[in-house]
Amino acid sequence: MNVLVVGSGGREHALAWKLKQSPSVKKLWCAPGNAGTDSVADNVPIKAHDLPALLKFARKESVDLTVVGPEQPLVEGIVDLFESEGLAIFGPSKAAARLEGSKVFAKEFMGRHRIPTAQFKTFRFDEYHAASDVIRSAALPIVIKADGLAAGKGVAVCSTLAEAAAALEECFVSKTFGDAGASVVIEECLEGVEASIFVLTDGDRFALLAPAQDHKRILDGDRGKNTGGMGAYAPAPCVTPVLHSRIVKEIVEPTLRGMKAEGYPFRGCLFVGLMLTADGPSVLEYNCRFGDPETQAVVPLIDGDAAELFLSVAQSRLRPNDVKLHHASAVSVVMASQGYPDAYETGKEILGLDAVNSDEGVVVFHAGTRRVGNSIVTSGGRVLGVTAIDYQHELKAAIETAYRTVSRITFDGAYYRSDIGKNAIPSRTNRSQT
Ligand code: AMP
Ligand code: GLY
């Protein structure tokens, strides 16, 4: 089949890399892609949010399956558009993508279906004073979330009243997030360990991929600013078999049943961001797509033809028993530009990529890269996801391999965390996490 991947990050490189291995894939494109997707697919210079141009391309090239990486085109209705033209596409409809596109919708949905999540209240911008009153009387820390898509910047976990007041003001007064901040969710702060669950679902049937953990903070030891994600590993042992079945029963099943009952069954990859609290798993957020960087660790663990699998989801004929996972461990270490998540320079030449790509069990997924002549240069904050897969299921070995590979790749100002995945390794100082 002819397959189009939409997007340009590490997630899309990982998806394209996996799809390229499918015996059923004849032709593979990535729009717009990066210097890494270029090695497994043909890059097409169409932006991920240019829906009419993507549709035109898919029609012209007789694309049999489109796989959408980022949330924005999904929330804008790319799936409805393609399906109205009879084209198969992996992802939720616009109505179903509201689980990510509107945090107010998601929280109210969880309320309707008794899905465990932090206690919350929602406010519109004309309720600024009522929202301020709630903050003043609430226990700290408190979490303030802009309703809509805010490029990962719309969530503030506030430990002081001043921080909370500033977060509310950003949404309602300075309107930093535009319409996305016209409503907010104010919610209780949960404590625990975070985990990312990816559910492949055709609206009725579903299968879980390996549970993952993302490292969102910029500094070792989960300190410093929040980022898009500095690395991930899977499977995450914090999701024990007991928790796994609670997550299915208390969260995944009621979510999919609820979406269907309300008239917008969710098809595609439902990403549930969880806090594993002392009282059990609780939903922090839903995303309507694969996570980045978790995908770089989770998708290599799928055993089988990913194109056939994603097509069966798109065509509402998923057979959960056909979803097989390797009994292996994977870790992906992000190499970022100096300064990220704040301002950073781009255009730095990346050296050492040729030497590592042939190593066994290692694949370097590109996130922010661009080809210039014969060189590959940096073009974003997150530059590479250096991924290692250990087929003996030894996370420790995968981590060692990934970091050995990281040490061979250089570019001016390269920054990475040195502790990705290490909280899952039993050690004298770290037993509480395992
Ligand atoms: P979100 O975009 O909703 O996933 O939020 C981004 C990050 O903020 C999450 O990964 C958590 O680390 C944190 N977060 C969000 N909601 C809460 C909450 N209710 N309690 C504690 N941390 C939260
Ligand atoms: N890794 C978190 C996300 O993709 O939103």
Coordinates of C-alpha atoms and ligand atoms in Angstrom, one line a residue:
M1 CA 0.0 0.0 0.0
N2 CA 1.0 3.7 -0.3
V3 CA 1.4 5.3 3.0
L4 CA 1.7 9.0 4.0
V5 CA 3.0 10.0 7.5
V6 CA 2.1 13.6 8.5
G7 CA 4.5 15.5 10.7
S8 CA 8.2 16.3 11.1
G9 CA 9.4 15.3 14.5
G10 CA 11.1 12.3 16.2
R11 CA 7.7 10.6 16.6
E12 CA 7.1 10.8 12.9
H13 CA 10.6 9.4 12.1
A14 CA 9.9 6.5 14.5
L15 CA 6.5 5.9 12.8
A16 CA 8.0 6.1 9.3
W17 CA 10.9 3.8 10.3
K18 CA 8.4 1.2 11.6
L19 CA 6.1 1.5 8.6
K20 CA 9.1 1.1 6.2
Q21 CA 9.6 -2.4 7.6
S22 CA 6.0 -3.4 6.7
P23 CA 6.0 -5.9 3.9
S24 CA 2.7 -4.4 2.8
V25 CA 4.1 -0.9 2.2
K26 CA 5.1 -0.2 -1.3
K27 CA 5.6 3.6 -1.2
L28 CA 6.1 5.8 1.8
W29 CA 6.0 9.6 2.1
C30 CA 6.4 12.0 5.0
A31 CA 5.0 15.5 5.0
P32 CA 7.0 17.6 5.7
G33 CA 9.5 15.2 7.5
N34 CA 13.1 16.0 8.4
A35 CA 16.6 14.8 7.5
G36 CA 15.9 11.5 9.2
T37 CA 12.6 10.6 7.6
D38 CA 14.4 11.3 4.4
S39 CA 16.3 8.1 4.8
V40 CA 13.2 5.9 5.1
A41 CA 10.5 7.9 3.1
D42 CA 10.2 10.5 0.5
N43 CA 9.8 13.9 2.1
V44 CA 7.0 16.1 0.7
P45 CA 7.2 19.8 1.4
I46 CA 3.7 20.2 2.8
K47 CA 3.2 21.5 6.3
A48 CA 1.3 19.2 8.8
H49 CA -1.5 21.9 9.2
D50 CA -2.1 22.4 5.5
L51 CA -5.1 20.2 5.3
P52 CA -6.2 21.0 1.7
A53 CA -2.7 20.4 0.3
L54 CA -2.4 17.1 2.2
L55 CA -5.7 15.9 0.8
K56 CA -4.7 16.9 -2.7
F57 CA -1.5 15.0 -2.4
A58 CA -3.2 11.9 -1.0
R59 CA -5.7 11.9 -3.9
K60 CA -3.0 12.5 -6.5
E61 CA -0.7 9.7 -5.3
S62 CA -3.5 7.2 -4.4
V63 CA -2.5 7.1 -0.8
D64 CA -4.1 4.0 0.8
L65 CA -3.3 5.0 4.4
T66 CA -2.4 8.3 6.1
V67 CA -1.0 8.3 9.6
V68 CA -1.2 11.6 11.4
G69 CA 1.5 12.4 14.0
P70 CA 0.7 15.8 15.6
E71 CA -2.5 16.9 17.4
Q72 CA -3.2 20.1 15.5
P73 CA -4.4 18.6 12.2
L74 CA -6.5 16.1 14.2
V75 CA -8.1 18.7 16.3
E76 CA -8.8 20.7 13.1
G77 CA -10.6 17.8 11.5
I78 CA -8.1 16.2 9.0
V79 CA -9.7 12.8 9.6
D80 CA -13.3 14.0 8.8
L81 CA -11.9 15.7 5.6
F82 CA -10.0 12.6 4.4
E83 CA -12.9 10.2 5.2
S84 CA -15.4 12.4 3.4
E85 CA -13.3 11.7 0.3
G86 CA -13.2 7.9 1.1
L87 CA -9.6 8.0 2.1
A88 CA -8.4 5.7 5.0
I89 CA -6.7 7.7 7.8
F90 CA -5.3 6.7 11.2
G91 CA -6.5 9.1 13.9
P92 CA -9.7 10.3 15.7
S93 CA -12.4 12.5 14.2
K94 CA -12.6 16.2 15.1
A95 CA -15.3 15.5 17.7
A96 CA -13.2 12.7 19.3
A97 CA -10.0 14.7 19.2
R98 CA -11.6 17.1 21.7
L99 CA -10.3 14.8 24.3
E100 CA -7.0 16.6 23.7
G101 CA -8.3 19.8 22.0
S102 CA -10.3 21.0 25.0
K103 CA -9.3 20.2 28.5
V104 CA -12.7 21.4 29.7
F105 CA -14.4 18.8 27.4
A106 CA -12.0 16.1 28.7
K107 CA -12.6 16.9 32.4
E108 CA -16.3 17.1 32.0
F109 CA -16.3 13.9 30.0
M110 CA -14.4 12.2 32.8
G111 CA -16.9 13.5 35.3
R112 CA -19.8 12.1 33.3
H113 CA -18.2 8.7 33.1
R114 CA -16.7 8.6 36.6
I115 CA -13.2 8.2 35.3
P116 CA -10.6 8.9 38.0
T117 CA -9.0 12.4 37.6
A118 CA -8.0 15.3 39.8
Q119 CA -10.9 17.3 41.4
F120 CA -11.5 20.4 39.2
K121 CA -13.5 23.5 38.4
T122 CA -13.7 25.2 35.0
F123 CA -14.0 28.9 34.3
R124 CA -14.6 31.1 31.2
F125 CA -12.7 34.4 30.9
D126 CA -15.7 36.4 32.0
E127 CA -15.5 34.5 35.3
Y128 CA -12.0 35.9 36.1
H129 CA -13.0 37.1 39.5
A130 CA -14.7 33.8 40.5
A131 CA -11.6 31.9 39.4
S132 CA -9.3 34.3 41.4
D133 CA -11.4 33.7 44.5
V134 CA -11.1 29.9 44.0
I135 CA -7.3 30.2 43.8
R136 CA -7.1 32.3 46.9
S137 CA -9.0 29.8 49.0
A138 CA -7.5 26.6 47.5
A139 CA -4.8 24.4 48.9
L140 CA -1.4 24.8 47.3
P141 CA 0.1 23.5 45.0
I142 CA -2.6 24.0 42.5
V143 CA -2.7 23.3 38.7
I144 CA -4.0 25.8 36.1
K145 CA -4.6 24.6 32.5
A146 CA -5.5 26.6 29.5
D147 CA -8.4 24.8 27.8
G148 CA -7.1 24.5 24.2
L149 CA -3.9 23.6 22.4
A150 CA -1.0 25.7 23.7
A151 CA 2.0 23.9 22.2
G152 CA 2.7 22.1 25.5
K153 CA 2.9 25.4 27.5
G154 CA -0.6 25.7 28.8
V155 CA -0.2 23.8 32.1
A156 CA 1.1 25.6 35.2
V157 CA 1.8 23.6 38.4
C158 CA 1.8 26.5 40.9
S159 CA 3.3 26.2 44.4
T160 CA 2.5 29.8 45.4
L161 CA -0.5 32.0 45.2
A162 CA 1.5 34.5 43.1
E163 CA 2.4 31.8 40.5
A164 CA -1.3 30.8 40.4
A165 CA -2.5 34.4 40.0
A166 CA 0.1 34.9 37.2
A167 CA -1.0 31.8 35.4
L168 CA -4.6 32.8 35.5
E169 CA -3.7 36.3 34.3
E170 CA -1.7 34.9 31.3
C171 CA -4.9 33.1 30.1
F172 CA -7.5 35.7 30.9
V173 CA -5.7 39.1 30.8
S174 CA -2.6 39.0 28.7
K175 CA -4.2 36.3 26.6
T176 CA -0.9 34.6 25.9
F177 CA -2.6 31.5 24.5
G178 CA -5.3 33.4 22.5
D179 CA -8.6 31.5 22.2
A180 CA -6.9 28.4 23.7
G181 CA -6.9 30.3 27.1
A182 CA -10.5 31.6 26.9
S183 CA -11.4 28.9 29.4
V184 CA -9.3 27.3 32.1
V185 CA -9.4 24.2 34.3
I186 CA -8.2 24.7 37.8
E187 CA -7.5 21.4 39.5
E188 CA -6.0 19.7 42.5
C189 CA -2.3 18.8 42.3
L190 CA -1.8 15.0 42.3
E191 CA 1.3 13.3 43.7
G192 CA 2.9 10.1 42.4
V193 CA 4.7 8.7 39.5
E194 CA 3.7 9.5 35.9
A195 CA 3.2 7.0 33.1
S196 CA 2.1 7.2 29.5
I197 CA -0.3 4.6 28.1
F198 CA -0.9 4.3 24.4
V199 CA -4.2 2.5 23.4
L200 CA -4.7 1.5 19.8
T201 CA -8.4 1.4 19.2
D202 CA -10.9 1.2 16.4
G203 CA -13.7 2.7 18.6
D204 CA -14.8 -0.7 20.0
R205 CA -11.9 -3.0 20.3
F206 CA -8.5 -2.0 21.7
A207 CA -5.0 -3.1 22.5
L208 CA -2.4 -1.4 24.8
L209 CA 1.1 -0.9 23.7
A210 CA 4.0 -1.0 26.2
P211 CA 3.5 1.5 29.0
A212 CA 6.1 4.2 28.9
Q213 CA 7.6 6.9 31.0
D214 CA 8.7 10.3 29.7
H215 CA 11.2 12.6 31.4
K216 CA 9.7 16.1 31.0
R217 CA 12.2 18.2 32.9
I218 CA 15.3 19.6 31.4
L219 CA 17.7 18.6 34.2
D220 CA 18.8 15.3 35.7
G221 CA 16.7 14.2 38.7
D222 CA 13.6 15.7 37.2
R223 CA 14.5 19.3 38.0
G224 CA 14.3 22.5 36.1
K225 CA 12.0 23.6 33.4
N226 CA 9.4 21.5 31.6
T227 CA 10.2 20.5 28.1
G228 CA 8.5 18.5 25.4
G229 CA 10.3 15.5 26.8
M230 CA 14.0 14.7 27.2
G231 CA 13.7 11.0 26.8
A232 CA 11.5 8.0 27.4
Y233 CA 11.7 4.3 28.0
A234 CA 9.3 1.3 27.8
P235 CA 8.0 -0.9 29.2
A236 CA 7.9 1.1 32.4
P237 CA 8.0 -1.3 35.4
C238 CA 6.0 1.2 37.6
V239 CA 3.0 -0.1 35.6
T240 CA 2.7 -3.4 37.4
P241 CA 0.4 -6.1 36.1
V242 CA -2.1 -5.1 38.9
L243 CA -2.0 -1.5 37.9
H244 CA -2.3 -2.4 34.2
S245 CA -5.6 -4.2 34.8
R246 CA -6.9 -1.3 36.9
I247 CA -6.0 1.1 34.1
V248 CA -7.9 -1.0 31.6
K249 CA -11.0 -1.4 33.8
E250 CA -11.2 2.0 35.5
I251 CA -9.9 4.2 32.6
V252 CA -9.5 2.7 29.2
E253 CA -12.8 0.8 29.0
P254 CA -15.0 3.6 30.4
T255 CA -13.3 6.1 28.1
L256 CA -13.9 4.2 24.9
R257 CA -17.4 3.2 25.9
G258 CA -18.2 6.8 26.9
M259 CA -16.9 8.2 23.6
K260 CA -18.9 5.7 21.6
A261 CA -22.1 6.2 23.7
E262 CA -21.8 10.0 23.2
G263 CA -21.7 9.5 19.4
Y264 CA -18.0 10.1 18.6
P265 CA -16.1 6.8 18.9
F266 CA -12.4 7.3 19.3
R267 CA -10.3 5.7 16.6
G268 CA -6.5 5.9 16.4
C269 CA -4.0 6.1 19.2
L270 CA -5.5 7.3 22.5
F271 CA -2.6 8.5 24.8
V272 CA -3.6 8.5 28.4
G273 CA -1.2 10.5 30.7
L274 CA -1.5 9.1 34.1
M275 CA -0.5 9.9 37.7
L276 CA 0.0 6.7 39.6
T277 CA -1.2 8.0 43.0
A278 CA -1.4 6.2 46.4
D279 CA -5.2 5.8 45.6
G280 CA -4.6 4.3 42.2
P281 CA -4.2 5.6 38.6
S282 CA -5.7 9.0 37.8
V283 CA -5.9 10.7 34.4
L284 CA -3.7 13.9 34.1
E285 CA -4.6 14.3 30.4
Y286 CA -5.7 12.6 27.3
N287 CA -3.9 13.1 24.0
C288 CA -5.4 12.1 20.7
R289 CA -2.2 10.9 19.1
F290 CA 1.1 9.1 19.8
G291 CA 3.4 10.9 22.3
D292 CA 6.7 12.3 21.6
P293 CA 9.3 11.1 22.7
E294 CA 7.5 8.0 24.0
T295 CA 6.8 6.8 20.5
Q296 CA 10.5 6.4 19.8
A297 CA 10.7 3.8 22.6
V298 CA 7.2 2.2 22.2
V299 CA 6.8 1.8 18.5
P300 CA 10.0 -0.2 18.0
L301 CA 8.5 -2.8 20.5
I302 CA 5.6 -3.5 18.1
D303 CA 6.2 -6.9 16.6
G304 CA 4.5 -7.2 13.2
D305 CA 3.3 -5.2 10.2
A306 CA 2.4 -1.7 11.6
A307 CA 0.8 -0.6 8.3
E308 CA -1.7 -3.5 8.4
L309 CA -2.3 -2.8 12.1
F310 CA -2.9 1.0 11.6
L311 CA -5.1 0.3 8.6
S312 CA -7.2 -2.1 10.6
V313 CA -7.7 0.6 13.2
A314 CA -8.7 3.2 10.5
Q315 CA -11.1 0.7 9.0
S316 CA -12.7 -0.3 12.3
R317 CA -11.6 -3.9 12.1
L318 CA -8.8 -4.2 14.7
R319 CA -8.1 -7.6 16.0
P320 CA -6.6 -7.1 19.4
N321 CA -5.1 -10.6 19.6
D322 CA -3.0 -9.7 16.5
V323 CA -1.2 -6.9 18.3
K324 CA 2.0 -8.5 19.4
L325 CA 4.8 -6.8 21.3
H326 CA 8.5 -7.8 21.4
H327 CA 9.6 -9.0 24.8
A328 CA 12.2 -6.3 24.9
S329 CA 13.2 -3.0 26.5
A330 CA 13.7 0.3 24.7
V331 CA 15.0 3.7 25.7
S332 CA 15.3 6.9 23.8
V333 CA 17.6 9.7 24.9
V334 CA 16.9 13.2 23.5
M335 CA 19.9 15.3 22.4
A336 CA 18.8 18.9 22.4
S337 CA 20.2 22.3 21.5
Q338 CA 21.9 24.3 24.2
G339 CA 19.3 26.7 25.7
Y340 CA 16.3 24.6 25.0
P341 CA 13.4 24.9 26.1
D342 CA 14.2 28.6 25.9
A343 CA 16.0 30.3 23.0
Y344 CA 18.6 28.2 21.1
E345 CA 20.7 28.5 18.0
T346 CA 20.2 26.2 15.0
G347 CA 22.3 25.3 11.9
K348 CA 24.9 23.4 13.9
E349 CA 26.5 20.5 11.9
I350 CA 25.8 17.1 13.4
L351 CA 28.8 14.7 13.3
G352 CA 29.0 11.0 14.0
L353 CA 25.6 9.9 12.6
D354 CA 27.1 7.5 10.0
A355 CA 29.1 5.7 12.5
V356 CA 26.2 4.8 14.8
N357 CA 23.4 3.9 12.4
S358 CA 24.7 0.5 11.7
D359 CA 25.1 -0.5 15.4
E360 CA 22.9 -3.4 16.4
G361 CA 19.8 -2.4 18.3
V362 CA 20.4 1.3 17.9
V363 CA 18.4 3.7 15.8
V364 CA 18.8 7.5 15.8
F365 CA 15.5 9.2 15.3
H366 CA 15.7 12.7 14.0
A367 CA 13.5 15.4 15.5
G368 CA 14.9 18.9 14.6
T369 CA 17.3 18.2 11.8
R370 CA 17.7 19.5 8.2
R371 CA 19.9 18.5 5.3
V372 CA 22.2 21.2 3.9
G373 CA 24.2 19.9 1.0
N374 CA 26.0 16.8 2.3
S375 CA 25.6 17.7 5.9
I376 CA 22.9 17.3 8.5
V377 CA 22.4 20.3 10.7
T378 CA 20.2 21.1 13.8
S379 CA 16.9 22.9 13.1
G380 CA 15.0 22.6 16.4
G381 CA 15.2 22.4 20.2
R382 CA 15.0 18.7 20.4
V383 CA 17.4 17.4 17.7
L384 CA 17.8 13.6 18.0
G385 CA 16.2 10.7 19.9
V386 CA 19.0 8.2 20.3
T387 CA 17.2 4.9 20.8
A388 CA 18.4 1.5 21.8
I389 CA 16.4 -1.7 22.0
D390 CA 17.5 -4.7 24.1
Y391 CA 15.9 -7.9 22.9
Q392 CA 16.9 -9.7 26.1
H393 CA 14.5 -7.3 27.9
E394 CA 17.3 -5.6 29.8
L395 CA 16.6 -1.9 30.3
K396 CA 20.0 -1.4 31.8
A397 CA 21.7 -2.8 28.7
A398 CA 19.5 -0.6 26.5
I399 CA 20.4 2.5 28.5
E400 CA 24.2 1.7 28.3
T401 CA 23.9 1.2 24.6
A402 CA 22.0 4.4 24.1
Y403 CA 24.5 6.5 26.1
R404 CA 27.5 4.9 24.3
T405 CA 25.9 6.0 21.1
V406 CA 25.1 9.5 22.4
S407 CA 28.8 9.9 23.2
R408 CA 29.7 9.3 19.6
I409 CA 27.4 12.0 18.2
T410 CA 28.5 15.6 18.4
F411 CA 27.2 19.0 17.5
D412 CA 28.0 22.4 18.9
G413 CA 26.1 22.9 22.2
A414 CA 24.6 19.4 22.3
Y415 CA 22.8 18.9 25.6
Y416 CA 21.2 15.7 27.0
R417 CA 20.1 14.3 30.4
S418 CA 22.3 11.6 31.7
D419 CA 19.6 9.7 33.8
I420 CA 17.0 8.7 31.2
G421 CA 15.4 5.4 32.3
K422 CA 17.7 5.1 35.4
N423 CA 14.9 5.5 37.9
A424 CA 13.5 2.1 36.7
I425 CA 16.8 0.3 37.4
P426 CA 16.9 -1.3 40.9
S427 CA 19.9 0.1 42.8
R428 CA 20.8 0.6 46.5
T429 CA 19.8 4.3 46.4
N430 CA 16.8 3.9 44.2
R431 CA 14.8 1.0 45.3
S432 CA 11.6 3.0 46.0
Q433 CA 10.9 3.4 42.3
T434 CA 11.0 -0.3 41.4
Ligands
AMP1 P1 -0.6 17.9 30.7 O1 -0.2 18.8 29.5 O2 -2.0 18.1 31.2 O3 0.0 16.6 30.6 O4 0.3 18.5 31.8 C1 1.7 18.6 31.7 C2 2.4 18.1 33.0 O5 1.9 18.9 34.1 C3 2.0 16.7 33.3 O6 2.8 15.7 32.7 C4 2.3 16.7 34.8 O7 3.7 16.6 35.1 C5 1.8 18.0 35.2 N1 0.4 18.0 35.7 C6 -0.7 18.2 35.0 N2 -1.8 18.1 35.7 C7 -1.4 17.8 37.0 C8 -2.0 17.6 38.2 N3 -3.3 17.6 38.4 N4 -1.2 17.3 39.3 C9 0.1 17.3 39.2 N5 0.8 17.5 38.0 C10 0.1 17.7 36.9
GLY2 N1 5.4 13.3 25.7 C1 4.3 14.0 26.0 C2 3.5 14.4 24.8 O1 3.7 13.9 23.7 O2 2.5 15.2 24.9

